[in-house]
Amino acid sequence: MSDSNALPIYKPEPSIAPLQSAFDFALSEWKRWCAEKGLPTFNAGQIYSWIFEKEVLSPDGFTNLSQATRTLLSEEFDWSLPGIESHLISKDTSEKFLLKTRDGNLVEMVVMPYENRTTLCISSQVGCRMGCTFCQTGKLGLMRNLSSGEILAQILLANRRLKELGHARGVTNIVFMGMGEPLDNYEAVLQACKTMVDPKAFGLSTARVTVSTSGLVPEIRRLAKDLPVRLAISLHTADDAKRSAMMPVNRTYSLDVLKEALLEYPAPKRYGITFEYVMIEGENDNILDAKKLVRFVHGLKAKVNLIPINHFPGIEMRRSEADRIQAFQKYLTDRSIPAPVRYSKGQDISGGCGQLAAKRKDELDRDPRELARERRRARRTESNASS
Ligand code: SAH
Ligand code: SF4
């Protein structure tokens, strides 16, 4: 690969990079900061609510704080949101944003307006290390976790865009179905979820926040205790041998162990647990597969989303034929398991599930593995140059 193909090297502003991002602080951290500065504790709640409830993102606008406190906030914190590297609008009105973190990493989010709600699909990591064979993000490997502030910044950016479009309301639903395995970045994801459902912040109900996971059982159990938001499980097959081949996580947490944790998960009553099931021709789409799936979800309030696999450069797997999908769906619905077929939104802009690989416009037809190698090389060159 010639150097002309390497990504431009992003150099963070030296004056900005070392500052603490204001969006990473939980309320408790603002309280500690106020105490350190000799400020009244109630200032902490005010700052937190300016940011995450009123979405005013510069201390200049914090009108109930003294000028001295506003100046201190401006000086001690970084108030910048991730940059928007590119922005694609789909024919179906969903919009995909390629975001650049302040250290130059790329992640994606997708805003999906529907008639009665607006769903934001957010990323929790740069890449993912779980290695599922059918997933483009998985091909990138993991670069790093996002901080809670970087996760929440995606909502702030989406709301800003919705306002610009003239929408009366901001994001109403959040799904952790962008890049990354959210439960592999547990602490930051939990802190972000707490802010999402806090009435003094974004104020969403726990039923409107969905964490999607490939099945990290210990963290599912932790989430059950810490903050039982809605859960989506990327299942894709209910056959242990097949699942271990498609999803390495299954070699550590097999279907039995996963099922046990799901039976104990206090999912919001009306919704139960959602299962994501990518339909891959000849792999997991016959009636025997459907039978195993029915057995697996027995005893759970389950909905199964059937997702014809989205293609990306470098994979051989093909989408199941329409009649296969229909027969599979019928097998489930005949047994009272809701099983809508979900054609991902935003496919024309590669915004569909499993298509997220933080690609720039001119990279959409690139093999994600090759792209990841190139990015790693560029970052190594960058860190060698700066050391
Ligand atoms: N890591 C989490 C969150 C990512 S969500 C998880 O796996 O649940 C992304 C969703 O898209 C998951 O359900 C994933 O299984 C699904 N997916 C991955 N690759 C896909 C593809 N090529 N086509 C359709 N869906 C895919
Ligand atoms: Fe990671 Fe989810 Fe993709 Fe698997 S499906 S590689 S867990 S993002």
Short mmCIF file of C-alpha atoms and ligand atoms in Angstrom, two decimals:
data_model
loop_
_atom_site.label_atom_id
_atom_site.label_comp_id
_atom_site.label_asym_id
_atom_site.label_seq_id
_atom_site.Cartn_x
_atom_site.Cartn_y
_atom_site.Cartn_z
CA MET A 1 0.00 0.00 0.00
CA SER A 2 1.51 3.36 -0.93
CA ASP A 3 1.71 6.17 1.58
CA SER A 4 -0.61 8.31 -0.49
CA ASN A 5 -3.39 5.96 0.56
CA ALA A 6 -2.69 6.36 4.25
CA LEU A 7 -5.18 8.37 6.26
CA PRO A 8 -4.23 11.95 7.03
CA ILE A 9 -2.71 12.14 10.46
CA TYR A 10 -4.83 14.00 12.94
CA LYS A 11 -2.91 16.02 15.46
CA PRO A 12 -4.91 17.09 18.50
CA GLU A 13 -4.56 20.74 19.49
CA PRO A 14 -1.97 20.69 22.26
CA SER A 15 -3.91 23.33 24.21
CA ILE A 16 -7.15 21.30 24.11
CA ALA A 17 -6.07 17.68 24.40
CA PRO A 18 -4.91 17.60 28.04
CA LEU A 19 -8.09 19.18 29.41
CA GLN A 20 -10.74 17.03 31.04
CA SER A 21 -13.85 16.78 28.85
CA ALA A 22 -16.81 18.39 30.63
CA PHE A 23 -19.10 15.69 29.23
CA ASP A 24 -17.31 12.88 31.06
CA PHE A 25 -18.26 14.09 34.53
CA ALA A 26 -21.11 12.42 36.41
CA LEU A 27 -23.03 14.50 38.94
CA SER A 28 -20.89 13.06 41.75
CA GLU A 29 -17.74 14.27 40.00
CA TRP A 30 -19.15 17.76 39.61
CA LYS A 31 -19.92 17.71 43.35
CA ARG A 32 -16.35 16.77 44.11
CA TRP A 33 -15.05 19.47 41.78
CA CYS A 34 -17.28 22.12 43.38
CA ALA A 35 -16.07 21.09 46.85
CA GLU A 36 -12.44 21.34 45.69
CA LYS A 37 -13.05 24.83 44.36
CA GLY A 38 -14.92 25.96 47.46
CA LEU A 39 -18.17 26.33 45.49
CA PRO A 40 -21.61 25.46 46.92
CA THR A 41 -22.68 21.86 46.22
CA PHE A 42 -25.85 22.95 44.43
CA ASN A 43 -23.68 24.41 41.67
CA ALA A 44 -22.88 20.81 40.69
CA GLY A 45 -26.52 20.04 39.87
CA GLN A 46 -26.80 23.31 37.97
CA ILE A 47 -23.78 22.56 35.78
CA TYR A 48 -24.95 19.00 35.12
CA SER A 49 -28.42 20.15 34.17
CA TRP A 50 -27.12 22.90 31.85
CA ILE A 51 -25.21 20.26 29.94
CA PHE A 52 -27.51 17.25 29.81
CA GLU A 53 -30.99 18.69 30.45
CA LYS A 54 -30.87 22.10 28.78
CA GLU A 55 -28.10 21.08 26.40
CA VAL A 56 -26.31 24.39 26.69
CA LEU A 57 -22.76 23.41 25.92
CA SER A 58 -20.75 26.47 26.84
CA PRO A 59 -20.30 27.91 30.35
CA ASP A 60 -20.96 31.40 28.94
CA GLY A 61 -24.61 30.41 28.83
CA PHE A 62 -24.80 29.13 32.43
CA THR A 63 -26.65 32.23 33.56
CA ASN A 64 -27.38 31.12 37.13
CA LEU A 65 -23.66 30.77 37.93
CA SER A 66 -21.29 33.56 38.86
CA GLN A 67 -19.01 34.97 36.19
CA ALA A 68 -16.01 33.68 38.14
CA THR A 69 -17.38 30.11 38.13
CA ARG A 70 -18.16 30.30 34.42
CA THR A 71 -14.61 31.43 33.72
CA LEU A 72 -13.22 28.64 35.83
CA LEU A 73 -15.33 26.10 33.95
CA SER A 74 -14.15 27.45 30.60
CA GLU A 75 -10.54 27.32 31.66
CA GLU A 76 -10.50 23.92 33.31
CA PHE A 77 -12.58 21.85 30.89
CA ASP A 78 -12.77 20.95 27.26
CA TRP A 79 -16.25 21.77 25.96
CA SER A 80 -15.77 20.54 22.41
CA LEU A 81 -17.99 17.86 20.90
CA PRO A 82 -16.53 15.28 18.52
CA GLY A 83 -16.05 16.73 15.04
CA ILE A 84 -18.33 15.71 12.18
CA GLU A 85 -16.05 14.15 9.60
CA SER A 86 -18.89 13.36 7.23
CA HIS A 87 -22.65 13.20 7.19
CA LEU A 88 -24.74 11.08 4.83
CA ILE A 89 -28.50 11.34 4.38
CA SER A 90 -30.38 8.25 3.26
CA LYS A 91 -33.41 8.16 0.94
CA ASP A 92 -35.33 6.79 3.93
CA THR A 93 -34.46 9.97 5.98
CA SER A 94 -32.02 8.28 8.33
CA GLU A 95 -28.73 10.09 8.66
CA LYS A 96 -25.33 8.63 9.35
CA PHE A 97 -22.60 10.69 10.97
CA LEU A 98 -18.94 9.86 10.91
CA LEU A 99 -17.51 11.43 14.04
CA LYS A 100 -13.95 12.19 14.92
CA THR A 101 -12.92 12.06 18.57
CA ARG A 102 -10.39 14.55 19.80
CA ASP A 103 -7.59 12.00 19.53
CA GLY A 104 -8.48 11.36 15.91
CA ASN A 105 -10.49 8.13 16.11
CA LEU A 106 -13.52 7.63 13.89
CA VAL A 107 -16.89 6.30 15.08
CA GLU A 108 -20.36 6.34 13.64
CA MET A 109 -23.86 7.10 14.80
CA VAL A 110 -27.15 6.84 12.90
CA VAL A 111 -30.21 9.04 13.51
CA MET A 112 -33.46 7.40 12.44
CA PRO A 113 -36.56 9.57 12.49
CA TYR A 114 -39.89 7.69 12.51
CA GLU A 115 -43.35 9.22 12.69
CA ASN A 116 -43.78 8.84 16.44
CA ARG A 117 -40.20 8.59 17.67
CA THR A 118 -36.60 9.26 16.75
CA THR A 119 -34.12 6.52 17.42
CA LEU A 120 -30.41 7.12 17.74
CA CYS A 121 -28.07 4.23 17.13
CA ILE A 122 -24.90 4.95 19.05
CA SER A 123 -21.39 3.57 19.27
CA SER A 124 -19.70 2.51 22.48
CA GLN A 125 -16.23 1.60 21.22
CA VAL A 126 -13.90 2.39 18.35
CA GLY A 127 -14.15 -0.97 16.57
CA CYS A 128 -14.91 -4.16 18.48
CA ARG A 129 -12.85 -7.11 19.68
CA MET A 130 -15.56 -9.76 19.75
CA GLY A 131 -14.70 -11.00 16.26
CA CYS A 132 -18.14 -12.09 14.97
CA THR A 133 -17.55 -13.44 11.49
CA PHE A 134 -20.50 -11.68 9.81
CA CYS A 135 -19.90 -8.19 11.18
CA GLN A 136 -18.00 -5.37 9.56
CA THR A 137 -17.24 -3.58 12.86
CA GLY A 138 -15.79 -6.84 14.16
CA LYS A 139 -13.34 -6.92 11.26
CA LEU A 140 -11.80 -3.68 12.50
CA GLY A 141 -10.71 -5.08 15.85
CA LEU A 142 -10.80 -2.84 18.91
CA MET A 143 -8.94 0.48 18.90
CA ARG A 144 -10.28 1.79 22.21
CA ASN A 145 -13.31 2.28 24.41
CA LEU A 146 -15.33 5.47 24.19
CA SER A 147 -15.69 7.48 27.39
CA SER A 148 -19.16 8.12 28.82
CA GLY A 149 -18.88 11.71 27.58
CA GLU A 150 -18.09 10.53 24.07
CA ILE A 151 -21.14 8.27 24.18
CA LEU A 152 -23.40 11.06 25.46
CA ALA A 153 -21.96 13.56 23.00
CA GLN A 154 -23.62 11.51 20.26
CA ILE A 155 -27.04 12.39 21.72
CA LEU A 156 -26.08 16.05 22.04
CA LEU A 157 -24.99 16.11 18.39
CA ALA A 158 -28.10 14.26 17.20
CA ASN A 159 -30.39 16.64 19.10
CA ARG A 160 -28.57 19.60 17.63
CA ARG A 161 -29.16 18.19 14.14
CA LEU A 162 -32.85 17.46 14.82
CA LYS A 163 -33.33 21.03 15.98
CA GLU A 164 -31.64 22.26 12.82
CA LEU A 165 -34.12 20.15 10.81
CA GLY A 166 -36.99 21.80 12.65
CA HIS A 167 -38.06 18.74 14.67
CA ALA A 168 -40.04 19.68 17.76
CA ARG A 169 -38.40 16.97 19.85
CA GLY A 170 -34.99 15.40 20.11
CA VAL A 171 -33.96 11.77 20.29
CA THR A 172 -36.61 9.66 22.04
CA ASN A 173 -35.02 6.20 21.85
CA ILE A 174 -31.46 5.03 22.08
CA VAL A 175 -30.05 1.75 20.88
CA PHE A 176 -26.47 0.67 21.49
CA MET A 177 -26.27 -0.92 18.07
CA GLY A 178 -23.54 1.15 16.53
CA MET A 179 -19.88 0.28 16.69
CA GLY A 180 -18.65 -1.79 19.60
CA GLU A 181 -19.80 -4.24 22.22
CA PRO A 182 -21.33 -2.02 24.92
CA LEU A 183 -20.91 -4.55 27.71
CA ASP A 184 -17.19 -4.79 26.93
CA ASN A 185 -17.03 -1.11 28.00
CA TYR A 186 -19.23 -1.59 31.03
CA GLU A 187 -18.39 1.35 33.33
CA ALA A 188 -18.63 4.05 30.66
CA VAL A 189 -21.80 2.56 29.18
CA LEU A 190 -23.43 2.32 32.61
CA GLN A 191 -22.57 5.92 33.43
CA ALA A 192 -23.93 7.02 30.05
CA CYS A 193 -27.16 5.02 30.55
CA LYS A 194 -27.64 6.57 33.99
CA THR A 195 -27.45 10.03 32.42
CA MET A 196 -29.85 9.02 29.66
CA VAL A 197 -32.54 7.98 32.15
CA ASP A 198 -31.88 10.67 34.78
CA PRO A 199 -34.86 13.08 34.91
CA LYS A 200 -32.32 15.84 35.66
CA ALA A 201 -30.52 14.99 32.41
CA PHE A 202 -31.94 13.46 29.20
CA GLY A 203 -34.86 11.99 31.15
CA LEU A 204 -35.62 8.99 28.92
CA SER A 205 -37.41 5.98 30.40
CA THR A 206 -35.41 2.78 30.85
CA ALA A 207 -37.72 1.18 28.29
CA ARG A 208 -36.39 3.56 25.66
CA VAL A 209 -32.75 2.69 26.11
CA THR A 210 -31.64 -0.61 24.60
CA VAL A 211 -28.28 -2.20 25.18
CA SER A 212 -27.47 -4.75 22.51
CA THR A 213 -24.94 -7.42 23.36
CA SER A 214 -23.38 -10.46 21.81
CA GLY A 215 -23.81 -12.19 25.18
CA LEU A 216 -21.28 -11.15 27.83
CA VAL A 217 -23.02 -12.98 30.65
CA PRO A 218 -21.28 -11.50 33.76
CA GLU A 219 -22.03 -7.99 32.51
CA ILE A 220 -25.65 -8.88 31.69
CA ARG A 221 -25.96 -9.93 35.33
CA ARG A 222 -24.32 -6.71 36.51
CA LEU A 223 -26.65 -4.62 34.37
CA ALA A 224 -29.63 -6.49 35.82
CA LYS A 225 -28.62 -5.13 39.23
CA ASP A 226 -27.25 -1.72 38.26
CA LEU A 227 -29.78 -0.44 35.72
CA PRO A 228 -32.04 -2.90 33.90
CA VAL A 229 -32.58 -1.09 30.63
CA ARG A 230 -33.96 -2.95 27.62
CA LEU A 231 -31.79 -5.75 26.40
CA ALA A 232 -31.21 -7.00 22.87
CA ILE A 233 -29.23 -10.16 22.37
CA SER A 234 -27.39 -10.78 19.13
CA LEU A 235 -28.22 -14.47 18.98
CA HIS A 236 -28.06 -15.41 15.28
CA THR A 237 -28.32 -19.12 15.96
CA ALA A 238 -29.48 -21.30 18.83
CA ASP A 239 -27.03 -24.06 18.00
CA ASP A 240 -23.95 -24.01 20.24
CA ALA A 241 -21.48 -25.34 17.67
CA LYS A 242 -22.66 -22.95 14.98
CA ARG A 243 -22.75 -20.02 17.36
CA SER A 244 -19.23 -20.68 18.59
CA ALA A 245 -18.06 -20.65 14.98
CA MET A 246 -19.87 -17.39 14.17
CA MET A 247 -19.42 -15.65 17.49
CA PRO A 248 -16.31 -16.48 19.55
CA VAL A 249 -18.02 -15.14 22.71
CA ASN A 250 -20.13 -18.31 22.69
CA ARG A 251 -17.02 -20.40 23.44
CA THR A 252 -16.85 -18.67 26.82
CA TYR A 253 -20.56 -18.16 27.52
CA SER A 254 -22.55 -20.95 25.92
CA LEU A 255 -26.26 -20.80 25.16
CA ASP A 256 -27.24 -22.50 28.45
CA VAL A 257 -25.30 -20.02 30.53
CA LEU A 258 -26.71 -17.13 28.50
CA LYS A 259 -30.26 -18.42 28.87
CA GLU A 260 -29.93 -18.65 32.64
CA ALA A 261 -28.87 -15.00 32.85
CA LEU A 262 -31.73 -13.96 30.57
CA LEU A 263 -34.32 -15.77 32.65
CA GLU A 264 -33.18 -13.68 35.61
CA TYR A 265 -32.95 -10.36 33.77
CA PRO A 266 -35.66 -7.91 34.93
CA ALA A 267 -36.52 -6.65 31.44
CA PRO A 268 -39.16 -3.88 31.17
CA LYS A 269 -42.39 -5.95 31.33
CA ARG A 270 -44.05 -4.85 28.12
CA TYR A 271 -41.05 -5.56 25.98
CA GLY A 272 -39.23 -8.57 27.31
CA ILE A 273 -36.01 -9.37 25.50
CA THR A 274 -35.31 -8.75 21.84
CA PHE A 275 -33.21 -11.19 19.87
CA GLU A 276 -31.35 -10.17 16.76
CA TYR A 277 -31.12 -12.93 14.19
CA VAL A 278 -29.14 -12.24 11.00
CA MET A 279 -30.42 -14.45 8.21
CA ILE A 280 -27.53 -16.02 6.31
CA GLU A 281 -28.15 -18.32 3.40
CA GLY A 282 -27.51 -21.96 4.21
CA GLU A 283 -26.04 -21.10 7.60
CA ASN A 284 -28.84 -20.51 10.10
CA ASP A 285 -32.01 -20.26 8.02
CA ASN A 286 -33.59 -23.72 7.86
CA ILE A 287 -36.53 -25.04 9.84
CA LEU A 288 -34.29 -27.04 12.16
CA ASP A 289 -32.61 -23.75 13.08
CA ALA A 290 -36.03 -22.23 13.72
CA LYS A 291 -36.94 -25.20 15.94
CA LYS A 292 -33.80 -24.72 18.05
CA LEU A 293 -34.55 -21.02 18.30
CA VAL A 294 -38.06 -21.70 19.58
CA ARG A 295 -36.63 -24.07 22.18
CA PHE A 296 -34.07 -21.47 23.25
CA VAL A 297 -36.56 -18.65 23.81
CA HIS A 298 -39.05 -20.89 25.64
CA GLY A 299 -39.86 -19.33 29.01
CA LEU A 300 -38.78 -15.83 27.99
CA LYS A 301 -40.92 -12.96 26.76
CA ALA A 302 -39.14 -12.74 23.45
CA LYS A 303 -39.29 -10.93 20.17
CA VAL A 304 -37.01 -12.01 17.35
CA ASN A 305 -35.89 -9.50 14.76
CA LEU A 306 -35.03 -11.32 11.56
CA ILE A 307 -32.38 -9.32 9.74
CA PRO A 308 -31.38 -10.36 6.23
CA ILE A 309 -27.60 -10.02 6.45
CA ASN A 310 -26.15 -6.77 5.14
CA HIS A 311 -23.32 -7.33 2.78
CA PHE A 312 -19.95 -5.61 3.00
CA PRO A 313 -16.74 -5.97 1.01
CA GLY A 314 -14.72 -9.04 1.90
CA ILE A 315 -17.46 -11.40 3.15
CA GLU A 316 -18.79 -14.37 1.29
CA MET A 317 -22.00 -14.80 3.27
CA ARG A 318 -25.20 -14.17 1.42
CA ARG A 319 -28.66 -13.12 2.43
CA SER A 320 -31.27 -15.87 2.78
CA GLU A 321 -33.82 -16.06 -0.03
CA ALA A 322 -37.13 -14.33 0.65
CA ASP A 323 -39.12 -17.60 0.79
CA ARG A 324 -36.67 -19.06 3.34
CA ILE A 325 -37.09 -15.99 5.51
CA GLN A 326 -40.86 -16.22 5.22
CA ALA A 327 -40.95 -19.89 6.17
CA PHE A 328 -38.65 -19.22 9.13
CA GLN A 329 -40.79 -16.30 10.22
CA LYS A 330 -43.98 -18.34 9.92
CA TYR A 331 -42.51 -21.12 12.06
CA LEU A 332 -41.90 -18.59 14.83
CA THR A 333 -45.14 -16.63 14.57
CA ASP A 334 -47.17 -19.87 14.48
CA ARG A 335 -45.69 -20.48 17.92
CA SER A 336 -46.63 -17.00 19.15
CA ILE A 337 -43.15 -15.55 18.88
CA PRO A 338 -43.26 -12.13 17.21
CA ALA A 339 -40.66 -12.16 14.43
CA PRO A 340 -40.67 -9.08 12.24
CA VAL A 341 -38.32 -9.02 9.29
CA ARG A 342 -36.14 -5.96 9.64
CA TYR A 343 -34.53 -4.51 6.62
CA SER A 344 -32.05 -2.12 8.25
CA LYS A 345 -32.62 1.56 7.67
CA GLY A 346 -29.98 3.54 5.84
CA GLN A 347 -28.55 0.75 3.75
CA ASP A 348 -27.87 3.06 0.80
CA ILE A 349 -25.48 4.97 3.07
CA SER A 350 -24.03 1.82 4.70
CA GLY A 351 -25.83 2.77 7.89
CA GLY A 352 -27.42 -0.63 8.41
CA CYS A 353 -26.63 -2.97 11.29
CA GLY A 354 -23.23 -4.51 11.02
CA GLN A 355 -22.29 -2.14 8.25
CA LEU A 356 -20.70 0.38 10.55
CA ALA A 357 -16.97 0.56 10.13
CA ALA A 358 -16.35 4.28 10.40
CA LYS A 359 -15.67 4.56 6.70
CA ARG A 360 -15.24 7.82 4.91
CA LYS A 361 -17.29 8.34 1.75
CA ASP A 362 -14.51 7.17 -0.55
CA GLU A 363 -13.90 4.07 1.57
CA LEU A 364 -17.35 2.48 1.44
CA ASP A 365 -16.30 -0.31 -0.91
CA ARG A 366 -13.07 -1.06 0.95
CA ASP A 367 -12.49 -4.32 2.84
CA PRO A 368 -12.75 -3.34 6.55
CA ARG A 369 -9.77 -5.52 7.52
CA GLU A 370 -7.52 -3.75 5.09
CA LEU A 371 -8.79 -0.39 6.27
CA ALA A 372 -8.16 -1.28 9.91
CA ARG A 373 -4.59 -2.34 9.13
CA GLU A 374 -4.00 0.94 7.35
CA ARG A 375 -5.41 2.98 10.22
CA ARG A 376 -3.28 1.16 12.76
CA ARG A 377 -0.21 1.80 10.63
CA ALA A 378 -1.09 5.51 10.34
CA ARG A 379 -1.53 5.79 14.09
CA ARG A 380 1.79 4.03 14.77
CA THR A 381 3.52 6.47 12.43
CA GLU A 382 1.77 9.31 14.23
CA SER A 383 2.85 8.18 17.69
CA ASN A 384 6.43 7.53 16.51
CA ALA A 385 6.52 11.02 15.03
CA SER A 386 5.31 12.62 18.25
CA SER A 387 7.63 10.65 20.57
N1 SAH B 1 -21.96 -5.54 19.74
C1 SAH B 1 -23.32 -5.45 20.00
C2 SAH B 1 -23.87 -4.15 19.49
C3 SAH B 1 -23.71 -3.94 17.99
S1 SAH B 1 -25.25 -4.05 17.38
C4 SAH B 1 -24.05 -6.64 19.47
O1 SAH B 1 -23.47 -7.41 18.73
O2 SAH B 1 -25.20 -6.82 19.83
C5 SAH B 1 -25.09 -4.43 15.78
C6 SAH B 1 -26.17 -5.43 15.40
O3 SAH B 1 -26.01 -5.71 14.03
C7 SAH B 1 -26.01 -6.74 16.14
O4 SAH B 1 -27.24 -7.34 16.39
C8 SAH B 1 -25.23 -7.53 15.15
O5 SAH B 1 -25.30 -8.88 15.40
C9 SAH B 1 -25.88 -7.10 13.86
N2 SAH B 1 -25.05 -7.34 12.69
C10 SAH B 1 -23.71 -7.52 12.66
N3 SAH B 1 -23.30 -7.72 11.40
C11 SAH B 1 -24.39 -7.66 10.62
C12 SAH B 1 -24.60 -7.77 9.22
N4 SAH B 1 -23.59 -7.98 8.38
N5 SAH B 1 -25.86 -7.65 8.76
C13 SAH B 1 -26.89 -7.40 9.61
N6 SAH B 1 -26.75 -7.28 10.94
C14 SAH B 1 -25.51 -7.41 11.44
FE1 SF4 B 2 -18.84 -6.72 17.90
FE2 SF4 B 2 -21.49 -6.86 17.88
FE3 SF4 B 2 -20.08 -6.88 15.60
FE4 SF4 B 2 -20.02 -8.99 17.19
S1 SF4 B 2 -21.81 -8.18 16.13
S2 SF4 B 2 -18.25 -8.04 16.22
S3 SF4 B 2 -20.11 -8.03 19.18
S4 SF4 B 2 -20.23 -5.21 17.04
#
